[in-house]
Amino acid sequence: MPWIQKSFALSPRPRGFHLVTDEVARQLPELRTIERGLLHLFIQHTSASLSIGENADPSVRADFESHFDVLAPENARHYTHDAEGPDDMPAHLKSALLGCSVTIPITAGRLNLGTWQGIYLGEHRDRGGSRRVVATVMGE
Amino acid sequence: MPWIQKSFALSPRPRGFHLVTDEVARQLPELRTIERGLLHLFIQHTSASLSIGENADPSVRADFESHFDVLAPENARHYTHDAEGPDDMPAHLKSALLGCSVTIPITAGRLNLGTWQGIYLGEHRDRGGSRRVVATVMGE
Amino acid sequence: MPWIQKSFALSPRPRGFHLVTDEVARQLPELRTIERGLLHLFIQHTSASLSIGENADPSVRADFESHFDVLAPENARHYTHDAEGPDDMPAHLKSALLGCSVTIPITAGRLNLGTWQGIYLGEHRDRGGSRRVVATVMGE
């Protein structure tokens, strides 16, 4: 089975946490050809993140945004990196806390997520724009 | 070498951090057939986590529980998602901070962990019950 | 394409966050033989971390050190694991928050990182010494 690798851009989103499971799956019709394998998604930025989160209630994503603003606040006194705006250093910290990649099992041609799991894009800049992702599909 | 993928349930645990290295290895006798490769473990829940931590002193796991309760406390004023109980929103946050998957090298038929490393199940709900894991083994 | 796996030591660093992209790439000339694939790096310690971060401005790495000292401070009252010094329990927590492995796409013989991304070694002990890494390269 050949390896599949493609690069694509996610639609721009406002600052916050966004479900992108369907947008990702639409970019990867090749998933259907994999009986068992893995999908690796890698976002090529240090001020956005990819993670797995609850897929049903938008209030969870809103609370993620509030809470990560507590964990990595703007304008903390100890920041020295502030030339790119108050949202920049917190964005780097959130990206590191949440991670820039996810690896998800593929089973019988589909992402084998739990019932309540979805792929979160964490957009941590005020105006992050479109974000590039490299997807690698491996399996058989 | 064919890919190996199986799904299994971890025994239910109380809220806290638990070493599950041996339980996982018992589910995967196929590891012995891999000379060099990777094991990917994926927990299909958004209120539990998988991570790598210190395997020797139970006080480390106790301190993880105390400290993640500080990082993602119950009843924070900014939470809006509270319909499922005070342990629910913190559980989602802990799962995102720690991650829902680990990838571990396999070398000469065994998990190639460091001397002091083990696989942690983070059970972040008061009554999480049995947790489902998808294991994918690849290599040669 | 055979799987490649090797173990090597990173040069010792002082406590803090350090860019190790070039040191890792020098250890892995085999990357050049991979058209599309993945590199998995796994640090065999629970008091150091591997993550992806901003590669240009050293002030970002300095702020990471300051901020993770806030997120996992020394001498927190709730720590019970203190026999190995005040930097030990925070180091375990930082390692879990940041992670002990990264998986990076390989494209056309090179790590396919974004323009501003680099590999961070988080050295979370005062005197951590040389850290062992297991690198697994897969692809075609």
Short mmCIF file of C-alpha atoms in Angstrom, two decimals:
data_model
loop_
_atom_site.label_atom_id
_atom_site.label_comp_id
_atom_site.label_asym_id
_atom_site.label_seq_id
_atom_site.Cartn_x
_atom_site.Cartn_y
_atom_site.Cartn_z
CA MET A 1 0.00 0.00 0.00
CA PRO A 2 1.61 3.32 -0.96
CA TRP A 3 1.89 6.11 1.59
CA ILE A 4 -0.38 9.08 0.97
CA GLN A 5 0.71 12.57 1.91
CA LYS A 6 -0.96 15.84 1.08
CA SER A 7 -0.85 19.40 2.20
CA PHE A 8 -3.95 21.59 2.38
CA ALA A 9 -5.21 24.79 3.96
CA LEU A 10 -7.98 24.94 6.53
CA SER A 11 -10.54 27.71 6.09
CA PRO A 12 -9.71 30.78 8.19
CA ARG A 13 -11.45 30.90 11.58
CA PRO A 14 -11.79 33.49 14.30
CA ARG A 15 -9.83 33.06 17.52
CA GLY A 16 -11.17 30.09 19.49
CA PHE A 17 -11.67 26.34 19.21
CA HIS A 18 -13.33 24.88 16.12
CA LEU A 19 -14.45 21.40 15.07
CA VAL A 20 -12.73 20.52 11.78
CA THR A 21 -13.37 16.76 11.56
CA ASP A 22 -15.60 17.04 8.49
CA GLU A 23 -13.41 19.55 6.69
CA VAL A 24 -10.39 17.28 7.20
CA ALA A 25 -12.25 14.14 6.07
CA ARG A 26 -13.42 15.90 2.89
CA GLN A 27 -9.77 16.58 2.00
CA LEU A 28 -8.92 12.89 2.39
CA PRO A 29 -11.21 10.62 0.32
CA GLU A 30 -8.25 8.17 0.34
CA LEU A 31 -9.17 7.20 3.90
CA ARG A 32 -11.79 4.90 2.38
CA THR A 33 -9.05 2.74 0.85
CA ILE A 34 -7.42 1.92 4.22
CA GLU A 35 -8.57 -1.16 6.13
CA ARG A 36 -6.35 -0.51 9.16
CA GLY A 37 -3.90 2.31 9.60
CA LEU A 38 -3.26 5.79 10.94
CA LEU A 39 -3.84 9.38 9.93
CA HIS A 40 -1.25 11.91 11.09
CA LEU A 41 -2.21 15.59 10.88
CA PHE A 42 0.44 18.26 11.41
CA ILE A 43 -0.28 21.99 11.49
CA GLN A 44 2.68 24.00 10.23
CA HIS A 45 2.29 26.88 12.69
CA THR A 46 3.33 27.70 16.25
CA SER A 47 0.32 29.85 17.13
CA ALA A 48 -2.45 27.35 16.36
CA SER A 49 -3.04 23.79 17.57
CA LEU A 50 -4.65 20.47 16.71
CA SER A 51 -6.21 18.35 19.45
CA ILE A 52 -9.07 15.93 20.10
CA GLY A 53 -12.10 17.20 22.00
CA GLU A 54 -15.80 16.82 22.69
CA ASN A 55 -17.79 17.10 19.46
CA ALA A 56 -21.35 17.79 20.58
CA ASP A 57 -21.80 20.81 22.81
CA PRO A 58 -20.42 24.19 21.61
CA SER A 59 -20.20 25.32 25.26
CA VAL A 60 -17.21 22.96 25.71
CA ARG A 61 -15.31 24.80 22.95
CA ALA A 62 -16.27 28.16 24.47
CA ASP A 63 -14.98 27.01 27.87
CA PHE A 64 -11.73 25.82 26.26
CA GLU A 65 -11.20 29.33 24.93
CA SER A 66 -11.90 30.91 28.34
CA HIS A 67 -9.77 28.43 30.22
CA PHE A 68 -6.73 28.53 27.95
CA ASP A 69 -6.86 32.31 28.31
CA VAL A 70 -6.42 31.69 32.04
CA LEU A 71 -3.59 29.17 31.53
CA ALA A 72 -1.74 31.44 29.07
CA PRO A 73 -3.02 34.98 29.61
CA GLU A 74 -2.23 38.05 27.56
CA ASN A 75 0.18 40.61 28.97
CA ALA A 76 1.68 38.44 31.71
CA ARG A 77 4.41 40.45 33.41
CA HIS A 78 7.09 37.85 32.76
CA TYR A 79 6.69 37.88 28.95
CA THR A 80 9.60 39.48 27.10
CA HIS A 81 8.41 38.47 23.61
CA ASP A 82 5.77 41.12 22.91
CA ALA A 83 6.74 42.71 19.60
CA GLU A 84 4.02 40.85 17.67
CA GLY A 85 1.09 41.85 19.86
CA PRO A 86 -0.46 40.67 23.13
CA ASP A 87 -2.03 37.58 21.52
CA ASP A 88 1.30 36.27 20.18
CA MET A 89 3.14 34.80 23.17
CA PRO A 90 -0.04 33.24 24.62
CA ALA A 91 -0.64 31.65 21.19
CA HIS A 92 2.80 29.99 21.25
CA LEU A 93 2.16 28.66 24.76
CA LYS A 94 -1.31 27.31 23.89
CA SER A 95 0.09 25.63 20.78
CA ALA A 96 2.71 23.85 22.93
CA LEU A 97 0.20 22.86 25.63
CA LEU A 98 -2.27 21.42 23.13
CA GLY A 99 0.13 20.22 20.45
CA CYS A 100 0.50 20.77 16.74
CA SER A 101 -0.38 17.26 15.62
CA VAL A 102 -2.83 14.44 16.17
CA THR A 103 -2.58 10.79 15.15
CA ILE A 104 -5.90 8.96 14.72
CA PRO A 105 -6.56 5.29 13.96
CA ILE A 106 -8.21 4.44 10.64
CA THR A 107 -10.39 1.32 10.67
CA ALA A 108 -12.44 -0.05 7.77
CA GLY A 109 -12.02 3.13 5.75
CA ARG A 110 -13.00 5.61 8.46
CA LEU A 111 -11.45 7.62 11.25
CA ASN A 112 -11.94 5.46 14.34
CA LEU A 113 -12.84 8.24 16.75
CA GLY A 114 -14.94 7.67 19.85
CA THR A 115 -18.60 8.67 19.68
CA TRP A 116 -17.98 12.03 21.33
CA GLN A 117 -14.59 12.85 19.80
CA GLY A 118 -13.81 15.39 17.11
CA ILE A 119 -10.73 17.16 15.74
CA TYR A 120 -10.25 20.65 17.21
CA LEU A 121 -8.43 23.44 15.46
CA GLY A 122 -7.25 25.84 18.14
CA GLU A 123 -6.91 29.25 16.48
CA HIS A 124 -4.90 31.19 19.02
CA ARG A 125 -4.24 34.44 17.15
CA ASP A 126 -6.78 37.24 16.75
CA ARG A 127 -6.30 37.12 13.00
CA GLY A 128 -4.54 33.83 12.20
CA GLY A 129 -5.85 33.48 8.66
CA SER A 130 -5.78 30.21 6.78
CA ARG A 131 -3.69 27.46 8.42
CA ARG A 132 -1.65 24.86 6.53
CA VAL A 133 -1.85 21.18 7.45
CA VAL A 134 0.24 18.22 6.23
CA ALA A 135 -1.75 14.96 6.31
CA THR A 136 0.01 11.61 6.14
CA VAL A 137 -2.04 8.42 5.69
CA MET A 138 -0.40 5.06 6.22
CA GLY A 139 -1.80 1.57 6.51
CA GLU A 140 -3.13 -1.21 4.38
CA MET B 1 4.70 -7.25 7.77
CA PRO B 2 0.95 -6.78 8.17
CA TRP B 3 -0.42 -3.96 10.31
CA ILE B 4 -2.00 -5.04 13.57
CA GLN B 5 -4.92 -3.15 15.03
CA LYS B 6 -7.11 -4.07 17.95
CA SER B 7 -9.55 -2.46 20.25
CA PHE B 8 -9.83 -3.35 23.92
CA ALA B 9 -11.19 -2.00 27.20
CA LEU B 10 -9.05 -0.98 30.14
CA SER B 11 -10.27 -2.08 33.56
CA PRO B 12 -12.27 0.64 35.31
CA ARG B 13 -10.24 2.83 37.69
CA PRO B 14 -11.10 5.50 40.22
CA ARG B 15 -10.39 9.14 39.39
CA GLY B 16 -6.64 9.75 39.28
CA PHE B 17 -3.52 8.65 37.42
CA HIS B 18 -2.81 4.94 36.95
CA LEU B 19 0.07 2.92 35.51
CA VAL B 20 -1.30 0.69 32.73
CA THR B 21 1.90 -0.43 30.99
CA ASP B 22 1.51 -4.09 31.97
CA GLU B 23 -2.20 -4.23 31.22
CA VAL B 24 -1.57 -2.79 27.75
CA ALA B 25 1.34 -5.15 27.04
CA ARG B 26 -0.78 -8.19 28.04
CA GLN B 27 -3.31 -7.18 25.38
CA LEU B 28 -0.60 -7.07 22.71
CA PRO B 29 1.44 -10.30 22.56
CA GLU B 30 2.06 -9.34 18.90
CA LEU B 31 4.65 -6.80 20.05
CA ARG B 32 7.09 -9.71 20.28
CA THR B 33 6.98 -10.17 16.51
CA ILE B 34 8.20 -6.61 15.78
CA GLU B 35 11.94 -5.99 15.42
CA ARG B 36 11.58 -2.21 14.97
CA GLY B 37 8.38 -0.24 14.86
CA LEU B 38 5.84 1.81 16.76
CA LEU B 39 2.83 1.26 18.99
CA HIS B 40 0.09 3.87 18.80
CA LEU B 41 -2.50 3.87 21.60
CA PHE B 42 -5.62 5.99 21.26
CA ILE B 43 -8.24 6.36 23.99
CA GLN B 44 -11.71 6.94 22.52
CA HIS B 45 -12.87 9.39 25.18
CA THR B 46 -12.60 13.12 25.88
CA SER B 47 -12.61 12.88 29.68
CA ALA B 48 -9.65 10.53 30.13
CA SER B 49 -6.06 10.71 28.87
CA LEU B 50 -3.01 8.67 27.95
CA SER B 51 0.46 10.00 28.72
CA ILE B 52 3.95 8.86 29.69
CA GLY B 53 5.08 9.37 33.28
CA GLU B 54 7.33 8.20 36.09
CA ASN B 55 6.75 4.52 36.83
CA ALA B 56 8.26 3.99 40.28
CA ASP B 57 6.92 6.24 43.00
CA PRO B 58 3.13 6.38 43.55
CA SER B 59 3.55 9.85 45.08
CA VAL B 60 4.24 11.21 41.59
CA ARG B 61 0.84 9.99 40.40
CA ALA B 62 -0.84 11.44 43.51
CA ASP B 63 0.83 14.81 42.84
CA PHE B 64 -0.33 14.68 39.21
CA GLU B 65 -3.90 14.36 40.45
CA SER B 66 -3.51 17.28 42.88
CA HIS B 67 -1.77 19.47 40.36
CA PHE B 68 -4.11 18.90 37.44
CA ASP B 69 -6.93 19.78 39.82
CA VAL B 70 -5.18 23.15 40.19
CA LEU B 71 -4.65 23.57 36.44
CA ALA B 72 -8.27 22.64 35.62
CA PRO B 73 -10.31 23.13 38.79
CA GLU B 74 -13.92 22.21 39.36
CA ASN B 75 -16.53 24.97 39.40
CA ALA B 76 -14.40 27.68 37.80
CA ARG B 77 -16.58 30.75 37.35
CA HIS B 78 -15.97 30.98 33.63
CA TYR B 79 -17.30 27.47 32.84
CA THR B 80 -20.64 27.43 31.01
CA HIS B 81 -20.67 23.67 30.33
CA ASP B 82 -21.84 22.31 33.67
CA ALA B 83 -24.85 20.11 32.88
CA GLU B 84 -22.87 16.87 33.34
CA GLY B 85 -21.48 17.62 36.80
CA PRO B 86 -18.57 19.58 38.25
CA ASP B 87 -16.00 16.94 37.20
CA ASP B 88 -16.99 17.07 33.50
CA MET B 89 -15.50 20.29 32.11
CA PRO B 90 -12.23 19.82 34.07
CA ALA B 91 -12.03 16.29 32.62
CA HIS B 92 -12.24 17.62 29.05
CA LEU B 93 -9.51 20.18 29.78
CA LYS B 94 -7.20 17.62 31.41
CA SER B 95 -7.71 15.26 28.48
CA ALA B 96 -6.64 18.02 26.07
CA LEU B 97 -3.65 19.08 28.19
CA LEU B 98 -2.35 15.53 28.53
CA GLY B 99 -3.52 14.09 25.23
CA CYS B 100 -5.59 11.09 24.20
CA SER B 101 -2.82 9.13 22.52
CA VAL B 102 0.77 8.02 22.92
CA THR B 103 3.18 6.64 20.34
CA ILE B 104 5.98 4.45 21.70
CA PRO B 105 8.91 2.86 19.86
CA ILE B 106 9.06 -0.94 19.68
CA THR B 107 12.56 -2.42 19.56
CA ALA B 108 13.45 -6.11 19.49
CA GLY B 109 9.92 -7.17 20.42
CA ARG B 110 9.45 -4.84 23.38
CA LEU B 111 8.23 -1.34 24.16
CA ASN B 112 11.39 0.76 24.18
CA LEU B 113 10.52 2.93 27.17
CA GLY B 114 13.14 4.59 29.35
CA THR B 115 13.96 2.93 32.67
CA TRP B 116 11.62 5.21 34.60
CA GLN B 117 8.83 5.56 32.06
CA GLY B 118 5.38 4.00 32.13
CA ILE B 119 2.03 4.50 30.41
CA TYR B 120 -0.41 6.57 32.48
CA LEU B 121 -4.15 6.35 32.19
CA GLY B 122 -5.57 9.63 33.45
CA GLU B 123 -9.09 8.91 34.67
CA HIS B 124 -10.56 12.38 34.98
CA ARG B 125 -14.20 11.59 35.82
CA ASP B 126 -15.43 10.57 39.26
CA ARG B 127 -17.03 7.47 37.73
CA GLY B 128 -15.50 7.02 34.27
CA GLY B 129 -16.02 3.27 34.05
CA SER B 130 -14.16 1.11 31.56
CA ARG B 131 -12.28 3.03 28.86
CA ARG B 132 -11.86 1.88 25.25
CA VAL B 133 -8.47 1.97 23.54
CA VAL B 134 -7.52 1.37 19.89
CA ALA B 135 -4.00 -0.02 19.56
CA THR B 136 -2.17 0.08 16.23
CA VAL B 137 1.12 -1.77 15.83
CA MET B 138 3.28 -1.13 12.79
CA GLY B 139 6.80 -2.08 11.92
CA GLU B 140 8.81 -5.05 10.71
CA MET C 1 11.40 0.49 2.24
CA PRO C 2 12.90 -0.79 5.49
CA TRP C 3 12.10 0.92 8.77
CA ILE C 4 14.96 2.88 10.32
CA GLN C 5 15.35 3.14 14.06
CA LYS C 6 18.22 4.54 16.04
CA SER C 7 18.94 5.70 19.50
CA PHE C 8 21.23 8.64 20.27
CA ALA C 9 22.05 11.09 23.02
CA LEU C 10 21.40 14.83 22.81
CA SER C 11 24.17 17.08 24.11
CA PRO C 12 23.58 18.15 27.73
CA ARG C 13 21.85 21.51 28.11
CA PRO C 14 21.09 23.78 31.04
CA ARG C 15 17.53 23.99 32.35
CA GLY C 16 15.30 25.71 29.80
CA PHE C 17 14.02 25.32 26.25
CA HIS C 18 16.49 24.62 23.43
CA LEU C 19 16.22 24.33 19.66
CA VAL C 20 17.55 20.91 18.60
CA THR C 21 16.30 20.65 15.01
CA ASP C 22 19.79 20.72 13.48
CA GLU C 23 21.30 18.35 16.03
CA VAL C 24 18.50 15.84 15.37
CA ALA C 25 18.79 16.15 11.58
CA ARG C 26 22.56 15.55 11.74
CA GLN C 27 21.88 12.25 13.50
CA LEU C 28 19.51 11.17 10.72
CA PRO C 29 21.11 11.43 7.24
CA GLU C 30 18.63 8.66 6.27
CA LEU C 31 15.87 11.28 6.08
CA ARG C 32 17.18 12.12 2.61
CA THR C 33 16.12 8.68 1.34
CA ILE C 34 12.43 9.18 2.23
CA GLU C 35 10.10 10.68 -0.35
CA ARG C 36 7.06 10.75 1.97
CA GLY C 37 6.89 9.53 5.50
CA LEU C 38 7.17 10.38 9.18
CA LEU C 39 9.84 10.87 11.82
CA HIS C 40 8.93 9.88 15.37
CA LEU C 41 11.20 11.15 18.15
CA PHE C 42 10.80 9.78 21.66
CA ILE C 43 12.76 11.04 24.66
CA GLN C 44 13.30 8.26 27.22
CA HIS C 45 12.90 10.48 30.29
CA THR C 46 10.08 11.83 32.44
CA SER C 47 11.76 15.11 33.41
CA ALA C 48 12.47 16.46 29.92
CA SER C 49 10.19 17.04 26.91
CA LEU C 50 10.07 17.28 23.14
CA SER C 51 7.72 19.75 21.46
CA ILE C 52 7.43 22.01 18.42
CA GLY C 53 7.93 25.74 18.90
CA GLU C 54 8.92 29.02 17.31
CA ASN C 55 12.42 28.81 15.86
CA ALA C 56 13.50 32.42 15.38
CA ASP C 57 13.38 34.57 18.50
CA PRO C 58 15.20 33.34 21.64
CA SER C 59 12.83 35.45 23.76
CA VAL C 60 10.06 32.93 23.00
CA ARG C 61 12.13 30.13 24.55
CA ALA C 62 12.94 32.33 27.56
CA ASP C 63 9.23 33.06 28.04
CA PHE C 64 8.44 29.35 27.80
CA GLU C 65 10.81 28.74 30.71
CA SER C 66 9.24 31.53 32.79
CA HIS C 67 5.71 30.50 32.00
CA PHE C 68 6.10 26.77 32.62
CA ASP C 69 7.60 27.72 35.97
CA VAL C 70 4.26 29.40 36.67
CA LEU C 71 2.22 26.44 35.43
CA ALA C 72 4.29 23.90 37.43
CA PRO C 73 6.07 25.84 40.18
CA GLU C 74 8.69 24.54 42.58
CA ASN C 75 7.68 23.85 46.18
CA ALA C 76 3.91 23.86 45.66
CA ARG C 77 2.28 22.99 48.96
CA HIS C 78 0.37 20.04 47.53
CA TYR C 79 3.47 18.17 46.31
CA THR C 80 4.31 15.03 48.30
CA HIS C 81 7.05 13.79 45.96
CA ASP C 82 9.98 15.95 47.03
CA ALA C 83 12.82 13.54 47.84
CA GLU C 84 14.68 14.31 44.61
CA GLY C 85 14.80 18.09 44.98
CA PRO C 86 12.44 21.01 44.29
CA ASP C 87 12.99 20.82 40.52
CA ASP C 88 11.90 17.16 40.27
CA MET C 89 8.11 17.17 40.57
CA PRO C 90 7.73 20.29 38.38
CA ALA C 91 9.90 18.52 35.79
CA HIS C 92 7.54 15.52 35.67
CA LEU C 93 4.55 17.83 35.27
CA LYS C 94 6.18 19.89 32.51
CA SER C 95 7.15 16.69 30.68
CA ALA C 96 3.51 15.53 30.76
CA LEU C 97 2.13 18.94 29.69
CA LEU C 98 4.51 19.24 26.75
CA GLY C 99 4.91 15.56 25.87
CA CYS C 100 7.84 13.22 25.42
CA SER C 101 7.50 12.69 21.69
CA VAL C 102 6.91 14.50 18.42
CA THR C 103 5.91 13.10 15.04
CA ILE C 104 6.91 15.20 12.03
CA PRO C 105 6.14 14.66 8.34
CA ILE C 106 9.03 13.94 5.99
CA THR C 107 8.58 15.19 2.42
CA ALA C 108 11.10 14.92 -0.41
CA GLY C 109 13.91 13.95 1.94
CA ARG C 110 13.42 16.70 4.51
CA LEU C 111 11.49 17.41 7.68
CA ASN C 112 8.37 19.22 6.49
CA LEU C 113 8.20 21.80 9.26
CA GLY C 114 6.53 25.17 8.82
CA THR C 115 8.78 28.17 8.22
CA TRP C 116 8.77 29.18 11.88
CA GLN C 117 8.77 25.73 13.48
CA GLY C 118 11.62 23.98 15.23
CA ILE C 119 12.07 21.03 17.59
CA TYR C 120 12.34 22.07 21.25
CA LEU C 121 14.11 20.07 23.89
CA GLY C 122 12.63 21.08 27.23
CA GLU C 123 15.27 20.42 29.87
CA HIS C 124 13.29 20.61 33.08
CA ARG C 125 15.91 19.55 35.64
CA ASP C 126 18.64 21.82 36.99
CA ARG C 127 21.23 19.24 35.98
CA GLY C 128 19.57 16.84 33.57
CA GLY C 129 22.69 15.77 31.72
CA SER C 130 22.60 14.09 28.34
CA ARG C 131 19.15 12.91 27.23
CA ARG C 132 18.49 9.75 25.20
CA VAL C 133 16.19 9.82 22.18
CA VAL C 134 14.82 6.96 20.06
CA ALA C 135 14.20 8.03 16.46
CA THR C 136 11.99 5.97 14.17
CA VAL C 137 11.82 6.82 10.46
CA MET C 138 9.12 5.26 8.32
CA GLY C 139 7.95 5.94 4.79
CA GLU C 140 8.93 5.30 1.22
#
